């Protein structure tokens, strides 16, 4: 019943499809003069990012690219917001997506059912196998779920999903097995930095 509504998983398919890793796969011409700095990894400048509506904050490696998709469902049109940041010379993508549910659905939906369906659709759409999962809470106590899964191409996604005030958030880090080992602490710090900002009551 809720499967049709969990549209943020389009973002998972979009990212895991490989399009965001094109730059990392392109062959680079040999440098004429080899300098020590060339072999050193480029460390991105992380900074606090807040979306236009101010409903969450998170540390991102630079300014993320924003993409908005509108999808029609039997419950009306739903807008999917996607934010993607990719550090140069690293096979990793940091992604935040969210969508608002229609008010009536958001009021009556069971958060755990939404999270479970989001997990199931993520695995289905990316043709991935689940590695681990656990129930979590946001910093202001909204229900959430952390999952980690791997697809047939070896891409590993670590995702934290939250249901808060009629909205489904997904915070993801998508990378390769090799990069995951070197970026494990960075990815954990990225996921930990996500905070839901509560809506201000109307005066």
Short mmCIF file of C-alpha atoms in Angstrom, two decimals, residues 55-164:
data_model
loop_
_atom_site.label_atom_id
_atom_site.label_comp_id
_atom_site.label_asym_id
_atom_site.label_seq_id
_atom_site.Cartn_x
_atom_site.Cartn_y
_atom_site.Cartn_z
CA UNK A 55 14.36 21.62 7.82
CA UNK A 56 17.66 19.79 8.36
CA UNK A 57 21.38 20.41 8.75
CA UNK A 58 24.30 18.17 7.81
CA UNK A 59 28.03 18.38 7.14
CA UNK A 60 28.78 18.03 3.41
CA UNK A 61 32.04 18.07 1.42
CA UNK A 62 31.34 21.31 -0.44
CA UNK A 63 28.08 22.56 -1.86
CA UNK A 64 25.86 19.65 -2.99
CA UNK A 65 24.07 19.61 -6.32
CA UNK A 66 20.31 19.84 -5.98
CA UNK A 67 17.76 18.02 -8.10
CA UNK A 68 13.98 18.17 -7.73
CA UNK A 69 11.66 15.53 -9.17
CA UNK A 70 7.87 15.59 -9.19
CA UNK A 71 5.98 12.32 -9.20
CA UNK A 72 2.24 11.78 -9.51
CA UNK A 73 0.66 9.19 -7.23
CA UNK A 74 -2.89 8.21 -6.43
CA UNK A 75 -2.56 10.43 -3.36
CA UNK A 76 -1.47 13.46 -5.37
CA UNK A 77 1.79 14.92 -6.61
CA UNK A 78 4.86 14.37 -4.43
CA UNK A 79 8.10 16.32 -4.79
CA UNK A 80 11.38 14.54 -4.22
CA UNK A 81 14.36 16.66 -3.25
CA UNK A 82 17.84 15.23 -3.87
CA UNK A 83 21.15 16.69 -2.70
CA UNK A 84 24.39 15.04 -3.92
CA UNK A 85 28.00 15.92 -3.07
CA UNK A 86 31.02 14.16 -4.57
CA UNK A 87 34.56 14.92 -3.42
CA UNK A 88 37.06 15.01 -6.30
CA UNK A 89 39.20 11.92 -6.90
CA UNK A 90 37.13 9.79 -4.53
CA UNK A 91 34.68 7.07 -5.50
CA UNK A 92 32.03 8.14 -3.04
CA UNK A 93 28.78 10.08 -3.14
CA UNK A 94 27.12 11.71 -0.16
CA UNK A 95 23.38 11.97 -0.69
CA UNK A 96 20.41 13.39 1.22
CA UNK A 97 16.88 12.93 -0.13
CA UNK A 98 13.49 13.72 1.31
CA UNK A 99 9.85 13.90 0.37
CA UNK A 100 6.77 15.15 2.19
CA UNK A 101 3.75 12.89 2.48
CA UNK A 102 0.23 14.21 1.97
CA UNK A 103 -0.99 15.48 5.34
CA UNK A 104 -3.67 12.81 5.82
CA UNK A 105 -1.23 9.99 5.05
CA UNK A 106 1.51 11.45 7.24
CA UNK A 107 -0.88 11.63 10.18
CA UNK A 108 -2.03 8.03 10.01
CA UNK A 109 1.02 6.18 8.67
CA UNK A 110 3.00 3.89 10.98
CA UNK A 111 6.61 5.18 10.91
CA UNK A 112 8.09 1.69 11.26
CA UNK A 113 6.01 0.45 8.33
CA UNK A 114 7.26 3.38 6.22
CA UNK A 115 10.87 2.65 7.20
CA UNK A 116 10.53 -1.08 6.52
CA UNK A 117 9.00 -0.43 3.11
CA UNK A 118 11.73 2.08 2.31
CA UNK A 119 14.34 -0.55 3.20
CA UNK A 120 12.64 -3.21 1.08
CA UNK A 121 12.32 -0.94 -1.93
CA UNK A 122 15.95 0.19 -1.64
CA UNK A 123 17.09 -3.43 -1.81
CA UNK A 124 14.72 -4.21 -4.67
CA UNK A 125 15.41 -1.20 -6.88
CA UNK A 126 19.19 -1.47 -6.50
CA UNK A 127 19.19 -5.30 -6.63
CA UNK A 128 21.22 -5.36 -3.44
CA UNK A 129 21.77 -7.71 -0.53
CA UNK A 130 21.28 -6.46 3.01
CA UNK A 131 24.45 -6.49 5.13
CA UNK A 132 23.10 -5.08 8.38
CA UNK A 133 20.25 -3.07 9.87
CA UNK A 134 19.27 -1.53 13.19
CA UNK A 135 16.59 0.76 14.54
CA UNK A 136 17.79 4.24 15.48
CA UNK A 137 16.46 7.63 16.59
CA UNK A 138 17.23 11.11 15.34
CA UNK A 139 18.86 13.64 17.66
CA UNK A 140 15.35 14.88 18.54
CA UNK A 141 13.94 11.37 18.96
CA UNK A 142 12.24 10.72 15.62
CA UNK A 143 12.09 7.03 14.59
CA UNK A 144 14.69 5.85 12.11
CA UNK A 145 16.49 2.88 10.64
CA UNK A 146 20.11 2.37 9.60
CA UNK A 147 20.79 -0.11 6.82
CA UNK A 148 23.86 -1.17 4.90
CA UNK A 149 23.68 -3.09 1.64
CA UNK A 150 25.79 -4.08 -1.37
CA UNK A 151 24.74 -4.36 -5.01
CA UNK A 152 25.98 -6.76 -7.69
CA UNK A 153 28.55 -4.21 -8.86
CA UNK A 154 30.17 -4.05 -5.44
CA UNK A 155 28.86 -0.62 -4.48
CA UNK A 156 28.15 -0.37 -0.76
CA UNK A 157 25.48 1.97 0.58
CA UNK A 158 25.15 2.97 4.20
CA UNK A 159 21.84 4.73 4.76
CA UNK A 160 19.99 6.26 7.67
CA UNK A 161 16.28 6.92 7.20
CA UNK A 162 14.04 8.97 9.44
CA UNK A 163 10.32 9.74 9.56
CA UNK A 164 9.75 13.20 11.03
#
